[in-house]
Amino acid sequence: MARQIINGPKILLMKVLNNKNISLVVAVIASTYLYAIEPIAYLNSLGYEPAQKEIASSKNGMITTQHFLATQVGEKILNRGGNAYDASIAVAFTLAVVLPRAGNIGGGGFMVVYDKETEQPYTIDFREKAPELSTKDMYLNKDGSFNDKNLSTVGYLAIGVPGTVAGLWEVHQKFGSLPWDELIEDAIYYAENGFEITPFLADILLRYSESLSLFSETKEIFQLHYPNFKNKTLVQKDLANTLKIIASKGRKGFYEGEIAEKISSEIKKNNGLISKSDLKNYSPVWREPLISNYRDTEIITMGPPSSGGLHVIQMLNILENYDIKKIGHNSLEYINLLTEVMKFAYADRSKYLGDPDFYDVPIKKITSKKYANDINKNIQIGKLTPVNEINPGKYMDGESHETTHFSVVDKTGNVISMTYTLNSTFGSKVVIEGTGILMNNEMDDFSAAPGIPNQFNLLGAEANEIIPFKRPLSSMTPTIVLKDKELFFTTGSPGGARIISAVLQSILNIIDFDMDLEDTTAAKRIHHQWYPDILEYEFTLDSSIEKNLKKMGYKTESKLPLTCLQTIMFKDGIYYGYGDFRRVDALASGNISD
Ligand code: DON
């Protein structure tokens, strides 16, 4: 196991000093004096103890999620004879309770499947949609200017029509084996009886105390009863009732009747746009999976309205031209190459990517080997192309903080890779009165206007402008990799724009660098998204590498971890799992009986 030593976390210290949590500040000052910490040691220095202690292994299946309680629920369902689809549905509902910052029934997402029985991949899109009354310029002033970022990120106007319940229902209709209501039992239990607030969740509730107090219902549930959160139990009675209704009525329990009435009337009262008919008419879509080869593996991933899969394939196509292993993991040349490749891909994202139901996304072209080769002609290790010289699509002939990912594999070999989100941490911060449902702020993933970046600093264009019923562009990248028609590994992550680069690096780490799960998870990640012109790295870079990158012209910046990979690997009949310690409560486990 080769965890990287971190030198001089000064920038990290500055960031943490802006944090209101004094114990966090003291802890990081202490660790700064040590002057050499590892990612995991950094978390320990904050007083966190990651739930994942070692690589989990099992021959009967594996589950990895961002909360150990959700992982246990998934195991329970598999042990009861449920399949990976059943377990995923149960995990998703449980995360909506125990991981309120991202798990949700008020958001949306994507699921990528490899169905063992049919040996077929499937992808389902249950991304939020723009309401019928939305307009292209709804976040702009009358003169076309833009000055209030809050409109698309906080409160009622930021909410997109949620898709999660409809998506899970659809998956159950097609693939489920246990009764629907049984899959929601544990989520109801944790909402009704509460669950222990871990130190990690306590710190988040504390850190977000201001924004979680903006709306009285949200404040009541997530702030009022927990003076310092630690060792307390989080009870969500209204959410338990909502889940009971969904358990007994299925998708209609959310999109019609009492819950839909509460959602639409509160939104209307507060000048939001989602109506009863927006809810009733919401439907998820089975979409053509994106499939490509990288070296001797087959990559199965999510297509638009996610940009993630498409750009991972585009970047792998370029990188296939190089002997990555020889270049060396996180060497100067490697970081230089990866950064250049990312710049070209994210530039294309800004122009060509959007909901394929509304915009003709050039999927085939962007994912073609020829296009990759054309871009590659303009990449030279040792040099950089200034961002203003990279025009989206320049080499095409003819013509972007809160999400959670989990992966599940069952005994039969069915594989589920699912990422879903509220967009920001705790979404729009709105909980609909009497329902316990935290609503998303996914409308911010649209491009409010050309040149106006979203909260992840991602730029967009006409392809991603707001149109009624359209889905906002996403970066979520749930991905399955096969080798010889068998699972090799499955992965995915939260992290906004950084999801795409994190998934790319996990693929390279496993395929090119032969890293095991612990190493690939621990390996420090870099990120560049064309604009802003910043090469980000987790914690620190080797100082001589950073000096050379700067000499070449890169603007570099240290970041705290913003991604969290949940990966499952399969080798010689055994499944291996490792929950990313960056979000402390993550756990992979496979206690599944024969
Ligand atoms: O769909 C997207 O790309 C964003 N809404 C994801 C947000 C996210 O990952 C925030 N996470 N840390």
Coordinates of C-alpha atoms and ligand atoms in Angstrom, one line a residue:
M1 CA 0.0 0.0 0.0
A2 CA 1.6 3.2 -1.1
R3 CA -0.2 6.1 0.3
Q4 CA 1.2 9.5 -0.7
I5 CA 3.0 11.6 1.8
I6 CA 1.7 15.2 1.8
N7 CA 4.2 18.0 2.2
G8 CA 3.4 21.5 3.6
P9 CA -0.4 21.7 3.8
K10 CA -0.3 25.5 4.1
I11 CA -3.0 26.3 1.6
L12 CA -5.1 23.7 3.3
L13 CA -4.5 25.4 6.6
M14 CA -5.6 28.8 5.2
K15 CA -8.9 27.2 3.9
V16 CA -9.6 25.6 7.2
L17 CA -8.9 28.8 9.0
N18 CA -11.9 30.2 7.2
N19 CA -14.0 27.5 8.7
K20 CA -16.1 28.3 11.7
N21 CA -15.5 25.0 13.4
I22 CA -12.8 25.7 16.0
S23 CA -12.0 22.1 16.8
L24 CA -11.4 21.6 13.1
V25 CA -9.0 24.5 13.0
V26 CA -7.1 23.4 16.1
A27 CA -6.8 19.9 14.7
V28 CA -5.5 21.1 11.3
I29 CA -3.0 23.5 13.0
A30 CA -1.7 20.5 14.9
S31 CA -1.3 18.4 11.8
T32 CA 0.3 21.3 10.0
Y33 CA 3.1 21.3 12.5
L34 CA 3.6 17.6 11.7
Y35 CA 4.2 19.0 8.2
A36 CA 3.7 15.6 6.5
I37 CA 0.3 14.0 6.5
E38 CA -1.5 11.5 4.3
P39 CA -5.1 11.8 3.1
I40 CA -6.3 9.4 5.7
A41 CA -4.1 10.9 8.4
Y42 CA -5.6 14.2 7.5
L43 CA -9.1 12.8 8.3
N44 CA -7.8 11.3 11.5
S45 CA -6.3 14.6 12.5
L46 CA -9.8 16.1 12.3
G47 CA -11.0 13.5 14.8
Y48 CA -12.8 11.3 12.2
E49 CA -12.5 7.6 12.0
P50 CA -13.3 6.3 8.6
A51 CA -15.8 3.4 8.7
Q52 CA -13.7 1.5 6.1
K53 CA -10.9 -0.3 7.8
E54 CA -9.7 -2.6 5.1
I55 CA -10.6 -3.9 1.7
A56 CA -13.9 -5.9 2.0
S57 CA -14.1 -9.2 0.1
S58 CA -16.8 -11.7 -0.6
K59 CA -17.8 -14.3 -3.2
N60 CA -21.5 -13.6 -2.8
G61 CA -21.8 -9.9 -3.7
M62 CA -20.7 -6.5 -2.5
I63 CA -22.2 -3.1 -1.6
T64 CA -20.4 0.2 -1.3
T65 CA -22.2 3.3 -0.2
Q66 CA -21.4 6.6 1.5
H67 CA -23.1 5.5 4.8
F68 CA -22.5 2.2 6.6
L69 CA -26.2 2.0 7.6
A70 CA -27.2 2.0 3.9
T71 CA -24.6 -0.6 3.2
Q72 CA -26.0 -2.8 6.0
V73 CA -29.5 -2.4 4.6
G74 CA -28.3 -3.5 1.2
E75 CA -26.7 -6.6 2.7
K76 CA -29.9 -7.4 4.5
I77 CA -31.9 -7.3 1.3
L78 CA -29.4 -9.5 -0.5
N79 CA -29.4 -12.0 2.4
R80 CA -33.2 -12.1 2.2
G81 CA -32.8 -13.3 -1.4
G82 CA -33.3 -10.0 -3.1
N83 CA -31.3 -9.1 -6.2
A84 CA -28.9 -6.2 -6.8
Y85 CA -31.9 -4.1 -8.1
D86 CA -33.8 -4.7 -4.9
A87 CA -30.8 -3.9 -2.8
S88 CA -30.1 -0.7 -4.7
I89 CA -33.7 0.5 -4.2
A90 CA -33.4 -0.1 -0.5
V91 CA -30.0 1.6 -0.3
A92 CA -31.3 4.6 -2.2
F93 CA -34.3 5.1 0.1
T94 CA -32.1 4.5 3.2
L95 CA -29.5 7.1 2.0
A96 CA -32.4 9.6 1.7
V97 CA -32.7 9.3 5.5
V98 CA -29.2 8.7 6.8
L99 CA -27.3 10.9 4.3
P100 CA -29.6 13.9 4.1
R101 CA -26.9 16.1 2.4
A102 CA -27.1 14.0 -0.8
G103 CA -29.3 10.9 -0.5
N104 CA -32.7 11.9 -1.6
I105 CA -36.3 11.4 -2.7
G106 CA -36.4 15.1 -3.7
G107 CA -33.6 14.9 -6.3
G108 CA -32.7 12.8 -9.3
G109 CA -29.9 10.7 -10.8
F110 CA -28.7 8.0 -13.1
M111 CA -28.3 4.2 -12.8
V112 CA -26.1 2.1 -15.0
V113 CA -26.8 -1.6 -15.0
Y114 CA -25.1 -4.8 -16.2
D115 CA -27.8 -7.4 -16.1
K116 CA -26.2 -10.9 -15.8
E117 CA -29.1 -12.9 -17.0
T118 CA -29.5 -11.1 -20.3
E119 CA -25.8 -10.1 -20.4
Q120 CA -27.1 -6.7 -21.4
P121 CA -26.2 -3.2 -20.1
Y122 CA -29.0 -0.7 -19.4
T123 CA -29.1 2.9 -18.2
I124 CA -31.9 4.7 -16.7
D125 CA -32.2 8.5 -16.5
F126 CA -34.3 9.9 -13.6
R127 CA -32.7 13.3 -13.7
E128 CA -34.9 16.2 -12.6
K129 CA -36.7 18.2 -15.3
A130 CA -37.4 21.9 -15.7
P131 CA -41.0 22.7 -14.8
E132 CA -43.5 23.6 -17.5
L133 CA -43.5 27.3 -16.5
S134 CA -39.7 27.7 -16.6
T135 CA -38.1 30.0 -19.1
K136 CA -34.8 30.5 -20.7
D137 CA -34.1 33.7 -18.9
M138 CA -35.8 33.0 -15.6
Y139 CA -32.6 33.8 -13.6
L140 CA -31.8 37.0 -15.5
N141 CA -32.7 40.6 -14.9
K142 CA -35.0 42.4 -17.4
D143 CA -31.9 43.9 -19.1
G144 CA -30.4 40.4 -19.5
S145 CA -27.8 40.8 -16.8
F146 CA -27.3 38.3 -14.1
N147 CA -26.7 39.1 -10.5
D148 CA -28.4 36.8 -8.1
K149 CA -26.8 33.4 -7.9
N150 CA -29.1 32.5 -5.0
L151 CA -32.1 32.3 -7.3
S152 CA -30.9 29.1 -9.0
T153 CA -29.3 27.6 -5.9
V154 CA -31.4 28.4 -2.8
G155 CA -35.1 28.2 -2.3
Y156 CA -38.1 27.4 -4.4
L157 CA -37.1 28.7 -7.8
A158 CA -34.0 26.5 -7.8
I159 CA -36.0 23.2 -7.6
G160 CA -36.3 20.9 -10.6
V161 CA -39.1 18.3 -10.8
P162 CA -37.7 15.4 -8.8
G163 CA -37.0 12.0 -10.5
T164 CA -35.7 9.7 -7.8
V165 CA -38.9 7.9 -6.7
A166 CA -40.1 7.4 -10.3
G167 CA -36.7 6.1 -11.3
L168 CA -36.5 3.6 -8.5
W169 CA -40.1 2.5 -9.2
E170 CA -39.3 1.9 -12.8
V171 CA -36.3 -0.2 -12.0
H172 CA -38.4 -2.2 -9.6
Q173 CA -41.1 -2.8 -12.2
K174 CA -38.5 -4.1 -14.7
F175 CA -36.0 -6.0 -12.5
G176 CA -37.2 -6.1 -8.9
S177 CA -37.8 -9.4 -7.2
L178 CA -38.9 -8.6 -3.6
P179 CA -42.1 -6.6 -2.9
W180 CA -41.6 -2.8 -3.2
D181 CA -42.8 -2.0 0.3
E182 CA -40.3 -4.4 1.9
L183 CA -37.5 -2.4 0.2
I184 CA -38.5 0.8 2.1
E185 CA -39.0 -0.7 5.5
D186 CA -35.5 0.1 6.8
A187 CA -35.6 3.6 5.5
I188 CA -38.9 4.1 7.4
Y189 CA -37.3 2.6 10.5
Y190 CA -34.4 5.0 10.5
A191 CA -36.6 8.0 9.8
E192 CA -39.1 7.1 12.5
N193 CA -36.7 5.9 15.2
G194 CA -33.7 8.0 14.3
F195 CA -30.1 7.1 13.8
E196 CA -27.0 8.2 15.5
I197 CA -25.4 11.4 14.1
T198 CA -21.8 10.5 13.4
P199 CA -19.1 13.1 14.0
F200 CA -18.8 13.6 10.3
L201 CA -22.5 14.4 9.9
A202 CA -22.4 16.5 13.0
D203 CA -19.7 18.7 11.5
I204 CA -21.7 19.1 8.3
L205 CA -24.9 20.1 10.1
L206 CA -22.8 22.6 12.1
R207 CA -21.0 23.9 9.0
Y208 CA -24.4 24.4 7.2
S209 CA -26.2 25.8 10.2
E210 CA -26.8 29.2 8.6
S211 CA -28.2 27.9 5.3
L212 CA -30.2 25.1 7.1
S213 CA -31.9 27.8 9.1
L214 CA -33.2 29.8 6.2
F215 CA -36.4 27.8 6.0
S216 CA -38.3 27.1 9.2
E217 CA -39.2 23.5 8.3
T218 CA -35.6 22.7 7.4
K219 CA -34.4 24.4 10.6
E220 CA -36.9 22.5 12.7
I221 CA -35.6 19.1 11.4
F222 CA -31.9 19.7 11.0
Q223 CA -31.0 22.4 13.5
L224 CA -33.3 23.1 16.4
H225 CA -33.1 20.0 18.4
Y226 CA -29.4 19.4 18.2
P227 CA -27.3 22.0 20.0
N228 CA -24.0 20.4 19.1
F229 CA -25.3 17.3 17.3
K230 CA -22.6 14.9 18.5
N231 CA -24.0 11.6 19.9
K232 CA -27.5 12.7 19.2
T233 CA -30.2 10.9 17.2
L234 CA -31.6 12.4 14.0
V235 CA -35.3 11.6 13.9
Q236 CA -37.4 12.5 10.8
K237 CA -41.0 11.7 11.6
D238 CA -42.6 13.5 8.6
L239 CA -40.2 11.8 6.2
A240 CA -41.1 8.4 7.8
N241 CA -44.8 9.2 7.0
T242 CA -43.9 10.2 3.4
L243 CA -41.9 7.0 3.0
K244 CA -44.9 4.9 4.3
I245 CA -47.1 6.5 1.7
I246 CA -44.6 5.7 -1.1
A247 CA -44.3 2.2 0.3
S248 CA -48.0 1.5 0.1
K249 CA -48.8 3.5 -3.1
G250 CA -45.7 3.2 -5.2
R251 CA -44.7 6.1 -7.5
K252 CA -48.2 7.6 -7.2
G253 CA -47.6 8.1 -3.5
F254 CA -45.0 10.8 -4.4
Y255 CA -46.2 12.2 -7.7
E256 CA -50.0 12.3 -7.0
G257 CA -52.3 12.7 -4.0
E258 CA -51.4 14.2 -0.6
I259 CA -47.6 14.5 -1.1
A260 CA -47.8 16.0 -4.6
E261 CA -50.4 18.4 -3.3
K262 CA -48.1 19.5 -0.4
I263 CA -45.1 19.9 -2.7
S264 CA -47.0 21.9 -5.4
S265 CA -49.0 24.2 -3.1
E266 CA -46.0 25.1 -1.0
I267 CA -43.9 25.8 -4.1
K268 CA -46.6 27.9 -5.6
K269 CA -47.1 29.9 -2.4
N270 CA -43.4 30.8 -2.5
N271 CA -43.2 31.8 -6.1
G272 CA -41.7 28.6 -7.4
L273 CA -42.8 27.0 -10.6
I274 CA -43.4 23.2 -10.1
S275 CA -47.1 22.4 -10.5
K276 CA -49.2 19.3 -9.8
S277 CA -49.1 18.4 -13.5
D278 CA -45.3 18.7 -13.6
L279 CA -45.2 16.0 -10.9
K280 CA -47.9 13.8 -12.3
N281 CA -46.3 13.8 -15.8
Y282 CA -42.7 13.2 -14.7
S283 CA -41.2 10.1 -16.3
P284 CA -37.8 8.5 -16.2
V285 CA -36.2 7.3 -19.5
W286 CA -34.3 4.1 -20.3
R287 CA -31.5 5.4 -22.5
E288 CA -29.0 3.8 -24.8
P289 CA -25.9 3.0 -22.7
L290 CA -22.6 4.6 -23.9
I291 CA -20.2 1.7 -24.6
S292 CA -16.6 1.9 -25.7
N293 CA -13.4 0.0 -25.5
Y294 CA -10.3 1.1 -23.6
R295 CA -7.3 -1.2 -24.1
D296 CA -8.7 -4.7 -23.3
T297 CA -11.8 -3.6 -21.4
E298 CA -15.3 -2.5 -22.2
I299 CA -16.5 0.7 -20.6
I300 CA -20.3 1.0 -20.0
T301 CA -21.4 4.4 -18.8
M302 CA -24.1 7.0 -18.8
G303 CA -24.8 9.1 -21.8
P304 CA -26.4 12.6 -22.1
P305 CA -28.0 14.4 -20.3
S306 CA -24.9 13.3 -18.3
S307 CA -21.7 14.6 -19.8
G308 CA -19.7 12.4 -17.6
G309 CA -19.6 9.1 -19.5
L310 CA -19.1 10.8 -22.8
H311 CA -16.1 12.8 -21.7
V312 CA -14.5 9.9 -19.8
I313 CA -14.7 7.9 -23.1
Q314 CA -13.4 10.9 -25.1
M315 CA -10.4 11.3 -22.7
L316 CA -9.7 7.6 -22.6
N317 CA -9.6 7.5 -26.4
I318 CA -6.9 10.2 -26.4
L319 CA -4.9 8.6 -23.5
E320 CA -5.0 5.2 -25.3
N321 CA -2.3 6.7 -27.5
Y322 CA 0.2 6.8 -24.6
D323 CA 2.0 4.2 -22.5
I324 CA 0.5 5.6 -19.3
K325 CA 2.3 3.2 -17.0
K326 CA 5.6 4.2 -18.3
I327 CA 4.9 7.9 -17.9
G328 CA 4.3 7.2 -14.2
H329 CA 1.4 7.9 -11.9
N330 CA 1.2 11.6 -10.9
S331 CA 4.6 12.4 -12.5
L332 CA 5.2 15.8 -14.1
E333 CA 4.5 14.3 -17.5
Y334 CA 1.4 12.5 -16.4
I335 CA -0.1 15.6 -14.7
N336 CA 0.8 17.6 -17.8
L337 CA -0.8 15.1 -20.2
L338 CA -4.0 14.5 -18.1
T339 CA -4.5 18.3 -17.7
E340 CA -4.2 19.0 -21.4
V341 CA -6.7 16.1 -22.2
M342 CA -9.1 17.4 -19.6
K343 CA -9.0 20.9 -21.0
F344 CA -10.1 19.8 -24.4
A345 CA -12.9 17.6 -23.1
Y346 CA -14.3 20.2 -20.7
A347 CA -14.2 22.8 -23.4
D348 CA -16.4 20.6 -25.6
R349 CA -18.7 20.0 -22.6
S350 CA -19.4 23.7 -22.4
K351 CA -20.7 23.9 -26.0
Y352 CA -22.0 20.6 -27.2
L353 CA -23.6 18.9 -24.1
G354 CA -27.2 19.1 -23.0
D355 CA -30.3 17.0 -22.8
P356 CA -30.4 14.9 -26.0
D357 CA -34.2 15.1 -26.1
F358 CA -33.8 18.8 -26.8
Y359 CA -30.4 19.2 -28.4
D360 CA -28.6 17.2 -31.0
V361 CA -25.6 16.2 -28.9
P362 CA -22.8 14.9 -31.3
I363 CA -22.3 11.8 -29.2
K364 CA -20.7 9.7 -31.9
K365 CA -18.3 12.3 -33.0
I366 CA -17.1 13.2 -29.5
T367 CA -16.6 9.6 -28.6
S368 CA -14.9 8.6 -31.8
K369 CA -11.3 7.4 -31.9
K370 CA -10.7 9.7 -34.9
Y371 CA -11.7 12.8 -33.0
A372 CA -9.5 11.7 -30.2
N373 CA -6.6 11.3 -32.5
D374 CA -7.2 14.8 -34.0
I375 CA -7.2 16.3 -30.5
N376 CA -4.1 14.3 -29.7
K377 CA -2.2 15.9 -32.5
N378 CA -2.4 19.2 -30.6
I379 CA -1.1 17.7 -27.3
Q380 CA 2.6 17.6 -26.7
I381 CA 4.0 16.5 -23.4
G382 CA 6.2 19.3 -22.0
K383 CA 3.9 22.0 -23.4
L384 CA 0.5 23.5 -22.6
T385 CA -2.1 24.9 -24.9
P386 CA -3.5 28.2 -23.4
V387 CA -7.1 27.8 -22.6
N388 CA -8.2 30.6 -24.9
E389 CA -6.7 28.7 -27.8
I390 CA -8.9 25.7 -27.1
N391 CA -12.2 26.3 -28.8
P392 CA -14.9 23.8 -28.2
G393 CA -15.0 21.4 -31.1
K394 CA -12.0 23.0 -32.8
Y395 CA -10.8 19.7 -34.0
M396 CA -14.2 18.2 -34.9
D397 CA -14.7 18.0 -38.6
G398 CA -18.2 18.9 -39.8
E399 CA -19.7 20.1 -37.2
S400 CA -20.0 20.3 -14.1
H401 CA -21.5 20.1 -3.7
E402 CA -23.7 17.2 -3.2
T403 CA -24.2 14.0 -4.7
T404 CA -23.7 10.4 -3.7
H405 CA -22.7 7.3 -5.5
F406 CA -23.2 3.6 -4.6
S407 CA -22.4 0.3 -6.3
V408 CA -24.1 -3.0 -5.7
V409 CA -23.3 -6.5 -7.1
D410 CA -25.3 -9.6 -6.2
K411 CA -24.5 -13.3 -6.2
T412 CA -25.8 -13.8 -9.7
G413 CA -23.4 -11.1 -11.0
N414 CA -25.9 -8.3 -11.6
V415 CA -24.1 -5.0 -11.3
I416 CA -25.6 -1.6 -10.4
S417 CA -23.7 1.7 -10.5
M418 CA -25.9 4.6 -9.3
T419 CA -25.2 8.2 -8.7
Y420 CA -28.0 10.5 -7.5
T421 CA -28.1 14.0 -6.1
L422 CA -29.7 17.1 -4.6
N423 CA -27.0 19.1 -6.4
S424 CA -25.7 21.3 -3.6
T425 CA -25.2 20.0 -0.1
F426 CA -28.8 19.7 1.2
G427 CA -30.0 20.9 -2.2
S428 CA -32.1 24.0 -2.3
K429 CA -32.3 23.9 1.6
V430 CA -36.1 23.7 1.3
V431 CA -37.9 20.9 3.2
I432 CA -41.6 20.8 2.1
E433 CA -43.7 21.3 5.2
G434 CA -45.2 18.1 6.7
T435 CA -43.3 15.8 4.3
G436 CA -39.7 15.8 5.5
I437 CA -38.6 16.0 1.8
L438 CA -35.4 18.0 1.1
M439 CA -35.7 19.4 -2.4
N440 CA -33.0 19.7 -5.0
N441 CA -31.5 22.8 -6.6
E442 CA -30.8 21.1 -9.8
M443 CA -32.0 24.1 -11.9
D444 CA -28.5 25.5 -11.3
D445 CA -27.1 22.8 -13.5
F446 CA -28.6 24.6 -16.5
S447 CA -26.7 27.4 -18.1
A448 CA -28.4 30.6 -16.9
A449 CA -26.9 32.4 -19.8
P450 CA -23.8 32.0 -22.1
G451 CA -20.7 32.9 -20.2
I452 CA -22.5 32.7 -16.8
P453 CA -20.9 29.7 -14.9
N454 CA -22.9 27.5 -12.6
Q455 CA -21.9 26.8 -9.0
F456 CA -19.2 24.4 -10.2
N457 CA -17.8 27.2 -12.5
L458 CA -18.9 25.2 -15.5
L459 CA -19.9 27.1 -18.5
G460 CA -22.7 26.2 -20.9
A461 CA -24.3 27.3 -24.0
E462 CA -27.5 26.8 -26.0
A463 CA -27.2 23.1 -25.7
N464 CA -27.9 23.5 -21.9
E465 CA -30.3 26.5 -21.8
I466 CA -33.5 26.2 -19.8
I467 CA -36.5 24.9 -21.7
P468 CA -39.7 23.5 -20.1
F469 CA -39.5 19.8 -19.4
K470 CA -35.8 19.7 -20.3
R471 CA -33.2 18.0 -18.1
P472 CA -30.1 20.0 -16.9
L473 CA -26.7 18.8 -18.0
S474 CA -25.0 16.6 -15.4
S475 CA -21.4 15.4 -14.7
M476 CA -22.5 12.3 -12.8
T477 CA -20.6 9.3 -14.2
P478 CA -21.8 5.9 -12.9
T479 CA -19.6 3.5 -14.8
I480 CA -19.2 -0.3 -15.2
V481 CA -16.0 -1.8 -16.7
L482 CA -16.1 -5.3 -18.1
K483 CA -13.2 -7.6 -19.2
D484 CA -14.0 -10.7 -21.2
K485 CA -17.7 -10.1 -20.6
E486 CA -17.2 -10.3 -16.8
L487 CA -17.3 -7.5 -14.3
F488 CA -13.8 -6.0 -13.9
F489 CA -14.9 -3.0 -11.7
T490 CA -17.6 -0.5 -11.2
T491 CA -17.2 3.0 -9.9
G492 CA -18.6 6.5 -9.5
S493 CA -18.4 9.6 -7.3
P494 CA -19.9 12.8 -6.1
G495 CA -18.0 16.1 -6.8
G496 CA -19.8 18.2 -9.5
A497 CA -17.5 18.9 -12.4
R498 CA -14.7 16.9 -10.6
I499 CA -16.7 13.6 -10.9
I500 CA -15.6 13.2 -14.5
S501 CA -11.9 13.6 -13.8
A502 CA -12.1 11.4 -10.7
V503 CA -13.8 8.6 -12.5
L504 CA -11.2 8.9 -15.4
Q505 CA -8.3 8.7 -12.9
S506 CA -9.8 5.6 -11.1
I507 CA -10.1 3.9 -14.5
L508 CA -6.4 4.7 -15.3
N509 CA -5.3 3.7 -11.8
I510 CA -6.9 0.3 -12.1
I511 CA -6.3 -0.5 -15.8
D512 CA -2.9 1.2 -16.5
F513 CA -1.3 1.3 -13.1
D514 CA -2.7 -2.1 -11.8
M515 CA -3.5 -0.5 -8.5
D516 CA -5.6 -2.4 -5.9
L517 CA -8.7 -0.8 -4.5
E518 CA -7.1 0.8 -1.5
D519 CA -4.4 2.4 -3.6
T520 CA -6.7 3.6 -6.3
T521 CA -9.0 5.1 -3.7
A522 CA -6.1 6.7 -1.7
A523 CA -4.3 8.1 -4.8
K524 CA -4.5 11.8 -5.0
R525 CA -6.5 13.3 -7.8
I526 CA -6.0 16.2 -10.1
H527 CA -8.6 18.3 -12.0
H528 CA -8.7 20.9 -14.7
Q529 CA -12.0 21.9 -16.4
W530 CA -10.7 24.4 -19.0
Y531 CA -12.4 27.3 -17.4
P532 CA -11.4 28.5 -14.8
D533 CA -7.8 28.0 -16.0
I534 CA -6.7 26.3 -12.8
L535 CA -4.9 23.0 -12.3
E536 CA -6.3 21.6 -9.0
Y537 CA -4.7 18.9 -6.9
E538 CA -5.7 17.3 -3.7
F539 CA -3.7 18.4 -0.7
T540 CA -0.2 19.0 -2.2
L541 CA 2.0 18.1 -5.1
D542 CA 5.6 17.1 -4.9
S543 CA 7.2 20.5 -4.7
S544 CA 9.6 20.0 -7.7
I545 CA 6.7 18.8 -9.9
E546 CA 4.7 21.9 -8.9
K547 CA 7.6 24.2 -9.6
N548 CA 8.0 22.7 -13.1
L549 CA 4.2 22.9 -13.8
K550 CA 4.3 26.5 -12.9
K551 CA 7.3 27.1 -15.1
M552 CA 5.3 25.6 -18.0
G553 CA 2.6 28.1 -17.3
Y554 CA 0.0 26.2 -15.2
K555 CA -1.8 28.0 -12.5
T556 CA -2.0 25.5 -9.7
E557 CA -4.2 25.3 -6.6
S558 CA -4.5 22.9 -3.6
K559 CA -7.9 21.6 -2.7
L560 CA -9.5 19.6 0.0
P561 CA -11.0 16.3 -1.2
L562 CA -14.1 17.0 -3.2
T563 CA -14.8 13.6 -4.7
C564 CA -15.5 10.2 -3.1
L565 CA -15.2 7.0 -5.3
Q566 CA -17.3 3.9 -4.4
T567 CA -15.6 1.1 -6.3
I568 CA -16.2 -2.6 -6.5
M569 CA -13.8 -5.0 -8.2
F570 CA -14.1 -8.6 -9.3
K571 CA -11.2 -11.0 -9.6
D572 CA -11.0 -14.8 -9.6
G573 CA -14.5 -15.2 -8.4
I574 CA -14.2 -12.7 -5.5
Y575 CA -15.8 -9.3 -5.2
Y576 CA -13.7 -6.6 -3.5
G577 CA -15.1 -3.3 -2.2
Y578 CA -13.6 -0.2 -0.6
G579 CA -15.6 2.8 0.5
D580 CA -13.7 6.1 -0.1
F581 CA -12.6 7.4 3.3
R582 CA -12.8 11.0 2.0
R583 CA -16.4 11.0 3.2
V584 CA -15.7 9.3 6.4
D585 CA -18.9 7.2 6.9
A586 CA -18.6 5.4 3.6
L587 CA -18.4 1.6 3.8
A588 CA -18.1 -1.3 1.4
S589 CA -19.1 -4.7 2.8
G590 CA -20.1 -8.1 1.6
N591 CA -21.5 -10.0 4.5
I592 CA -23.8 -12.0 2.3
S593 CA -24.5 -15.7 3.0
D594 CA -24.4 -18.5 0.4
Ligands
DON1 O1 -25.4 16.5 -11.9 C1 -24.4 17.2 -11.6 O2 -23.4 17.2 -12.3 C2 -24.3 17.9 -10.3 N1 -25.6 18.3 -9.9 C3 -23.6 17.1 -9.3 C4 -23.4 17.8 -8.0 C5 -22.4 17.2 -7.1 O3 -21.8 16.2 -7.5 C6 -22.1 17.8 -5.9 N2 -21.2 17.0 -5.1 N3 -20.4 16.9 -4.4

